[in-house]
Amino acid sequence: MKTILASQTMDIPEGVKVEVRAKQIKVTGSRGTLTRNFKHLNLDFQLMEGGRKLKVDAWFGSRKTMAAIRTAISHVTNLITGVTKGYKYKMRFVYAHFPINASIGGEKTNIEIRNFLGEKKKGGSARWCYYY
């Protein structure tokens, strides 16, 4: 059974600017700008009350489309958290048999991984560098 119209709204906090353009959401805050593309979902996005509320509509949707409304709002909430508070990621190294040695480079911009597959030589395929 299809529902004719289902909609949910969310409040946008102060200091955050949200732009909607053809199912592409752009969120700007004190920590930068994030964008997210929702073109794969059959939803309508509208800014209301001068950009202080975001309304998500689903017309003639099935049960999966109704669930996608809350999912889209959760994604936008995560975008808002990212541009206001930010996120912190921690990396953990796990190995099964050969112990991995990791060290941070001199300028703290890369990670060197040694003894990746049990190899003992330096600089060959056993050395990996990740830049962030």
mmCIF file with all atom_site columns, C-alpha atoms in Angstrom:
data_model
loop_
_atom_site.group_PDB
_atom_site.id
_atom_site.type_symbol
_atom_site.label_atom_id
_atom_site.label_alt_id
_atom_site.label_comp_id
_atom_site.label_asym_id
_atom_site.label_entity_id
_atom_site.label_seq_id
_atom_site.pdbx_PDB_ins_code
_atom_site.Cartn_x
_atom_site.Cartn_y
_atom_site.Cartn_z
_atom_site.occupancy
_atom_site.B_iso_or_equiv
_atom_site.pdbx_formal_charge
_atom_site.auth_seq_id
_atom_site.auth_comp_id
_atom_site.auth_asym_id
_atom_site.auth_atom_id
_atom_site.pdbx_PDB_model_num
ATOM 1   C CA . MET A 1 1   ? 0.000  0.000   0.000  1.00 0.00 ? 1   MET A CA 1
ATOM 2   C CA . LYS A 1 2   ? 1.282  3.441   -0.880 1.00 0.00 ? 2   LYS A CA 1
ATOM 3   C CA . THR A 1 3   ? 0.979  6.542   1.223  1.00 0.00 ? 3   THR A CA 1
ATOM 4   C CA . ILE A 1 4   ? -0.114 9.667   -0.640 1.00 0.00 ? 4   ILE A CA 1
ATOM 5   C CA . LEU A 1 5   ? 2.136  12.104  1.231  1.00 0.00 ? 5   LEU A CA 1
ATOM 6   C CA . ALA A 1 6   ? 4.603  11.572  4.045  1.00 0.00 ? 6   ALA A CA 1
ATOM 7   C CA . SER A 1 7   ? 6.777  14.392  5.322  1.00 0.00 ? 7   SER A CA 1
ATOM 8   C CA . GLN A 1 8   ? 9.099  15.254  8.172  1.00 0.00 ? 8   GLN A CA 1
ATOM 9   C CA . THR A 1 9   ? 10.762 18.510  9.135  1.00 0.00 ? 9   THR A CA 1
ATOM 10  C CA . MET A 1 10  ? 13.950 19.269  11.002 1.00 0.00 ? 10  MET A CA 1
ATOM 11  C CA . ASP A 1 11  ? 15.251 22.433  12.604 1.00 0.00 ? 11  ASP A CA 1
ATOM 12  C CA . ILE A 1 12  ? 18.483 23.993  11.390 1.00 0.00 ? 12  ILE A CA 1
ATOM 13  C CA . PRO A 1 13  ? 20.583 25.494  14.202 1.00 0.00 ? 13  PRO A CA 1
ATOM 14  C CA . GLU A 1 14  ? 21.921 29.033  14.275 1.00 0.00 ? 14  GLU A CA 1
ATOM 15  C CA . GLY A 1 15  ? 25.222 29.592  12.499 1.00 0.00 ? 15  GLY A CA 1
ATOM 16  C CA . VAL A 1 16  ? 24.522 26.885  9.901  1.00 0.00 ? 16  VAL A CA 1
ATOM 17  C CA . LYS A 1 17  ? 23.447 27.639  6.349  1.00 0.00 ? 17  LYS A CA 1
ATOM 18  C CA . VAL A 1 18  ? 21.732 24.929  4.288  1.00 0.00 ? 18  VAL A CA 1
ATOM 19  C CA . GLU A 1 19  ? 21.233 25.156  0.524  1.00 0.00 ? 19  GLU A CA 1
ATOM 20  C CA . VAL A 1 20  ? 19.044 22.794  -1.487 1.00 0.00 ? 20  VAL A CA 1
ATOM 21  C CA . ARG A 1 21  ? 19.576 22.494  -5.210 1.00 0.00 ? 21  ARG A CA 1
ATOM 22  C CA . ALA A 1 22  ? 18.062 19.595  -7.169 1.00 0.00 ? 22  ALA A CA 1
ATOM 23  C CA . LYS A 1 23  ? 18.319 17.056  -4.334 1.00 0.00 ? 23  LYS A CA 1
ATOM 24  C CA . GLN A 1 24  ? 21.875 18.146  -3.539 1.00 0.00 ? 24  GLN A CA 1
ATOM 25  C CA . ILE A 1 25  ? 22.255 19.484  0.000  1.00 0.00 ? 25  ILE A CA 1
ATOM 26  C CA . LYS A 1 26  ? 25.073 21.895  0.830  1.00 0.00 ? 26  LYS A CA 1
ATOM 27  C CA . VAL A 1 27  ? 25.684 22.646  4.524  1.00 0.00 ? 27  VAL A CA 1
ATOM 28  C CA . THR A 1 28  ? 28.007 25.489  5.542  1.00 0.00 ? 28  THR A CA 1
ATOM 29  C CA . GLY A 1 29  ? 29.155 26.155  9.085  1.00 0.00 ? 29  GLY A CA 1
ATOM 30  C CA . SER A 1 30  ? 32.078 27.415  11.120 1.00 0.00 ? 30  SER A CA 1
ATOM 31  C CA . ARG A 1 31  ? 34.262 24.372  10.287 1.00 0.00 ? 31  ARG A CA 1
ATOM 32  C CA . GLY A 1 32  ? 33.699 24.370  6.521  1.00 0.00 ? 32  GLY A CA 1
ATOM 33  C CA . THR A 1 33  ? 31.281 23.141  3.880  1.00 0.00 ? 33  THR A CA 1
ATOM 34  C CA . LEU A 1 34  ? 29.900 19.652  3.252  1.00 0.00 ? 34  LEU A CA 1
ATOM 35  C CA . THR A 1 35  ? 27.711 18.472  0.386  1.00 0.00 ? 35  THR A CA 1
ATOM 36  C CA . ARG A 1 36  ? 25.615 15.367  -0.036 1.00 0.00 ? 36  ARG A CA 1
ATOM 37  C CA . ASN A 1 37  ? 23.805 14.105  -3.118 1.00 0.00 ? 37  ASN A CA 1
ATOM 38  C CA . PHE A 1 38  ? 20.354 12.539  -2.651 1.00 0.00 ? 38  PHE A CA 1
ATOM 39  C CA . LYS A 1 39  ? 19.462 12.060  -6.326 1.00 0.00 ? 39  LYS A CA 1
ATOM 40  C CA . HIS A 1 40  ? 19.088 8.313   -5.835 1.00 0.00 ? 40  HIS A CA 1
ATOM 41  C CA . LEU A 1 41  ? 16.150 8.847   -3.438 1.00 0.00 ? 41  LEU A CA 1
ATOM 42  C CA . ASN A 1 42  ? 12.639 9.687   -4.554 1.00 0.00 ? 42  ASN A CA 1
ATOM 43  C CA . LEU A 1 43  ? 12.240 12.557  -2.081 1.00 0.00 ? 43  LEU A CA 1
ATOM 44  C CA . ASP A 1 44  ? 11.532 16.283  -2.252 1.00 0.00 ? 44  ASP A CA 1
ATOM 45  C CA . PHE A 1 45  ? 13.575 18.730  -0.154 1.00 0.00 ? 45  PHE A CA 1
ATOM 46  C CA . GLN A 1 46  ? 12.349 22.219  0.756  1.00 0.00 ? 46  GLN A CA 1
ATOM 47  C CA . LEU A 1 47  ? 13.680 24.991  2.953  1.00 0.00 ? 47  LEU A CA 1
ATOM 48  C CA . MET A 1 48  ? 11.002 26.654  5.049  1.00 0.00 ? 48  MET A CA 1
ATOM 49  C CA . GLU A 1 49  ? 10.775 29.670  7.375  1.00 0.00 ? 49  GLU A CA 1
ATOM 50  C CA . GLY A 1 50  ? 13.640 31.535  5.778  1.00 0.00 ? 50  GLY A CA 1
ATOM 51  C CA . GLY A 1 51  ? 16.062 28.621  5.816  1.00 0.00 ? 51  GLY A CA 1
ATOM 52  C CA . ARG A 1 52  ? 15.488 27.652  9.468  1.00 0.00 ? 52  ARG A CA 1
ATOM 53  C CA . LYS A 1 53  ? 13.658 24.381  8.728  1.00 0.00 ? 53  LYS A CA 1
ATOM 54  C CA . LEU A 1 54  ? 14.195 21.603  6.203  1.00 0.00 ? 54  LEU A CA 1
ATOM 55  C CA . LYS A 1 55  ? 11.160 19.665  5.015  1.00 0.00 ? 55  LYS A CA 1
ATOM 56  C CA . VAL A 1 56  ? 11.483 16.263  3.348  1.00 0.00 ? 56  VAL A CA 1
ATOM 57  C CA . ASP A 1 57  ? 8.473  14.945  1.407  1.00 0.00 ? 57  ASP A CA 1
ATOM 58  C CA . ALA A 1 58  ? 7.726  11.600  -0.215 1.00 0.00 ? 58  ALA A CA 1
ATOM 59  C CA . TRP A 1 59  ? 4.803  11.390  -2.590 1.00 0.00 ? 59  TRP A CA 1
ATOM 60  C CA . PHE A 1 60  ? 3.126  8.041   -3.227 1.00 0.00 ? 60  PHE A CA 1
ATOM 61  C CA . GLY A 1 61  ? 5.852  6.153   -1.452 1.00 0.00 ? 61  GLY A CA 1
ATOM 62  C CA . SER A 1 62  ? 6.145  2.588   -0.355 1.00 0.00 ? 62  SER A CA 1
ATOM 63  C CA . ARG A 1 63  ? 7.419  1.439   3.004  1.00 0.00 ? 63  ARG A CA 1
ATOM 64  C CA . LYS A 1 64  ? 11.060 1.726   1.887  1.00 0.00 ? 64  LYS A CA 1
ATOM 65  C CA . THR A 1 65  ? 10.514 5.286   0.718  1.00 0.00 ? 65  THR A CA 1
ATOM 66  C CA . MET A 1 66  ? 9.005  6.181   4.088  1.00 0.00 ? 66  MET A CA 1
ATOM 67  C CA . ALA A 1 67  ? 12.132 4.822   5.787  1.00 0.00 ? 67  ALA A CA 1
ATOM 68  C CA . ALA A 1 68  ? 14.294 6.866   3.414  1.00 0.00 ? 68  ALA A CA 1
ATOM 69  C CA . ILE A 1 69  ? 12.782 10.095  4.778  1.00 0.00 ? 69  ILE A CA 1
ATOM 70  C CA . ARG A 1 70  ? 14.242 9.559   8.236  1.00 0.00 ? 70  ARG A CA 1
ATOM 71  C CA . THR A 1 71  ? 17.513 8.330   6.716  1.00 0.00 ? 71  THR A CA 1
ATOM 72  C CA . ALA A 1 72  ? 17.878 11.533  4.687  1.00 0.00 ? 72  ALA A CA 1
ATOM 73  C CA . ILE A 1 73  ? 17.175 13.673  7.754  1.00 0.00 ? 73  ILE A CA 1
ATOM 74  C CA . SER A 1 74  ? 19.775 11.711  9.732  1.00 0.00 ? 74  SER A CA 1
ATOM 75  C CA . HIS A 1 75  ? 22.351 12.298  6.980  1.00 0.00 ? 75  HIS A CA 1
ATOM 76  C CA . VAL A 1 76  ? 21.672 16.038  7.025  1.00 0.00 ? 76  VAL A CA 1
ATOM 77  C CA . THR A 1 77  ? 21.943 16.022  10.834 1.00 0.00 ? 77  THR A CA 1
ATOM 78  C CA . ASN A 1 78  ? 25.361 14.364  10.509 1.00 0.00 ? 78  ASN A CA 1
ATOM 79  C CA . LEU A 1 79  ? 26.395 17.020  7.972  1.00 0.00 ? 79  LEU A CA 1
ATOM 80  C CA . ILE A 1 80  ? 25.387 19.734  10.444 1.00 0.00 ? 80  ILE A CA 1
ATOM 81  C CA . THR A 1 81  ? 27.378 18.032  13.206 1.00 0.00 ? 81  THR A CA 1
ATOM 82  C CA . GLY A 1 82  ? 30.384 17.857  10.896 1.00 0.00 ? 82  GLY A CA 1
ATOM 83  C CA . VAL A 1 83  ? 30.389 21.581  10.114 1.00 0.00 ? 83  VAL A CA 1
ATOM 84  C CA . THR A 1 84  ? 29.760 22.682  13.708 1.00 0.00 ? 84  THR A CA 1
ATOM 85  C CA . LYS A 1 85  ? 31.552 20.260  16.070 1.00 0.00 ? 85  LYS A CA 1
ATOM 86  C CA . GLY A 1 86  ? 33.577 18.122  13.667 1.00 0.00 ? 86  GLY A CA 1
ATOM 87  C CA . TYR A 1 87  ? 34.503 14.465  13.921 1.00 0.00 ? 87  TYR A CA 1
ATOM 88  C CA . LYS A 1 88  ? 37.592 12.731  15.261 1.00 0.00 ? 88  LYS A CA 1
ATOM 89  C CA . TYR A 1 89  ? 38.745 9.458   13.724 1.00 0.00 ? 89  TYR A CA 1
ATOM 90  C CA . LYS A 1 90  ? 41.033 6.976   15.440 1.00 0.00 ? 90  LYS A CA 1
ATOM 91  C CA . MET A 1 91  ? 42.996 4.384   13.513 1.00 0.00 ? 91  MET A CA 1
ATOM 92  C CA . ARG A 1 92  ? 43.802 0.995   14.972 1.00 0.00 ? 92  ARG A CA 1
ATOM 93  C CA . PHE A 1 93  ? 46.219 -1.514  13.450 1.00 0.00 ? 93  PHE A CA 1
ATOM 94  C CA . VAL A 1 94  ? 45.302 -5.176  13.639 1.00 0.00 ? 94  VAL A CA 1
ATOM 95  C CA . TYR A 1 95  ? 47.421 -8.094  12.501 1.00 0.00 ? 95  TYR A CA 1
ATOM 96  C CA . ALA A 1 96  ? 46.953 -11.849 12.476 1.00 0.00 ? 96  ALA A CA 1
ATOM 97  C CA . HIS A 1 97  ? 50.438 -13.350 12.368 1.00 0.00 ? 97  HIS A CA 1
ATOM 98  C CA . PHE A 1 98  ? 53.156 -10.866 11.379 1.00 0.00 ? 98  PHE A CA 1
ATOM 99  C CA . PRO A 1 99  ? 53.392 -7.909  13.779 1.00 0.00 ? 99  PRO A CA 1
ATOM 100 C CA . ILE A 1 100 ? 53.028 -4.562  12.043 1.00 0.00 ? 100 ILE A CA 1
ATOM 101 C CA . ASN A 1 101 ? 55.196 -1.593  12.941 1.00 0.00 ? 101 ASN A CA 1
ATOM 102 C CA . ALA A 1 102 ? 53.772 1.825   12.158 1.00 0.00 ? 102 ALA A CA 1
ATOM 103 C CA . SER A 1 103 ? 55.367 5.217   12.595 1.00 0.00 ? 103 SER A CA 1
ATOM 104 C CA . ILE A 1 104 ? 54.327 8.759   11.805 1.00 0.00 ? 104 ILE A CA 1
ATOM 105 C CA . GLY A 1 105 ? 56.525 10.649  9.331  1.00 0.00 ? 105 GLY A CA 1
ATOM 106 C CA . GLY A 1 106 ? 58.681 13.660  10.168 1.00 0.00 ? 106 GLY A CA 1
ATOM 107 C CA . GLU A 1 107 ? 56.152 16.325  9.187  1.00 0.00 ? 107 GLU A CA 1
ATOM 108 C CA . LYS A 1 108 ? 53.223 14.319  10.586 1.00 0.00 ? 108 LYS A CA 1
ATOM 109 C CA . THR A 1 109 ? 51.621 14.030  7.159  1.00 0.00 ? 109 THR A CA 1
ATOM 110 C CA . ASN A 1 110 ? 52.184 10.336  6.439  1.00 0.00 ? 110 ASN A CA 1
ATOM 111 C CA . ILE A 1 111 ? 52.159 6.967   8.140  1.00 0.00 ? 111 ILE A CA 1
ATOM 112 C CA . GLU A 1 112 ? 54.851 4.383   7.363  1.00 0.00 ? 112 GLU A CA 1
ATOM 113 C CA . ILE A 1 113 ? 53.884 0.751   7.803  1.00 0.00 ? 113 ILE A CA 1
ATOM 114 C CA . ARG A 1 114 ? 56.757 -1.741  8.078  1.00 0.00 ? 114 ARG A CA 1
ATOM 115 C CA . ASN A 1 115 ? 56.723 -5.536  8.151  1.00 0.00 ? 115 ASN A CA 1
ATOM 116 C CA . PHE A 1 116 ? 53.365 -5.527  6.387  1.00 0.00 ? 116 PHE A CA 1
ATOM 117 C CA . LEU A 1 117 ? 53.410 -9.105  5.073  1.00 0.00 ? 117 LEU A CA 1
ATOM 118 C CA . GLY A 1 118 ? 56.361 -10.356 7.064  1.00 0.00 ? 118 GLY A CA 1
ATOM 119 C CA . GLU A 1 119 ? 58.914 -8.788  4.728  1.00 0.00 ? 119 GLU A CA 1
ATOM 120 C CA . LYS A 1 120 ? 62.083 -7.549  6.365  1.00 0.00 ? 120 LYS A CA 1
ATOM 121 C CA . LYS A 1 121 ? 63.541 -5.360  3.625  1.00 0.00 ? 121 LYS A CA 1
ATOM 122 C CA . LYS A 1 122 ? 63.285 -1.594  3.722  1.00 0.00 ? 122 LYS A CA 1
ATOM 123 C CA . GLY A 1 123 ? 61.703 0.582   1.083  1.00 0.00 ? 123 GLY A CA 1
ATOM 124 C CA . GLY A 1 124 ? 60.244 -2.183  -1.064 1.00 0.00 ? 124 GLY A CA 1
ATOM 125 C CA . SER A 1 125 ? 56.660 -3.318  -1.203 1.00 0.00 ? 125 SER A CA 1
ATOM 126 C CA . ALA A 1 126 ? 56.703 -3.728  2.557  1.00 0.00 ? 126 ALA A CA 1
ATOM 127 C CA . ARG A 1 127 ? 56.622 0.026   3.092  1.00 0.00 ? 127 ARG A CA 1
ATOM 128 C CA . TRP A 1 128 ? 53.337 1.838   2.704  1.00 0.00 ? 128 TRP A CA 1
ATOM 129 C CA . CYS A 1 129 ? 52.735 5.547   3.065  1.00 0.00 ? 129 CYS A CA 1
ATOM 130 C CA . TYR A 1 130 ? 49.335 7.084   3.624  1.00 0.00 ? 130 TYR A CA 1
ATOM 131 C CA . TYR A 1 131 ? 48.935 10.825  3.315  1.00 0.00 ? 131 TYR A CA 1
ATOM 132 C CA . TYR A 1 132 ? 46.129 12.754  4.938  1.00 0.00 ? 132 TYR A CA 1
#
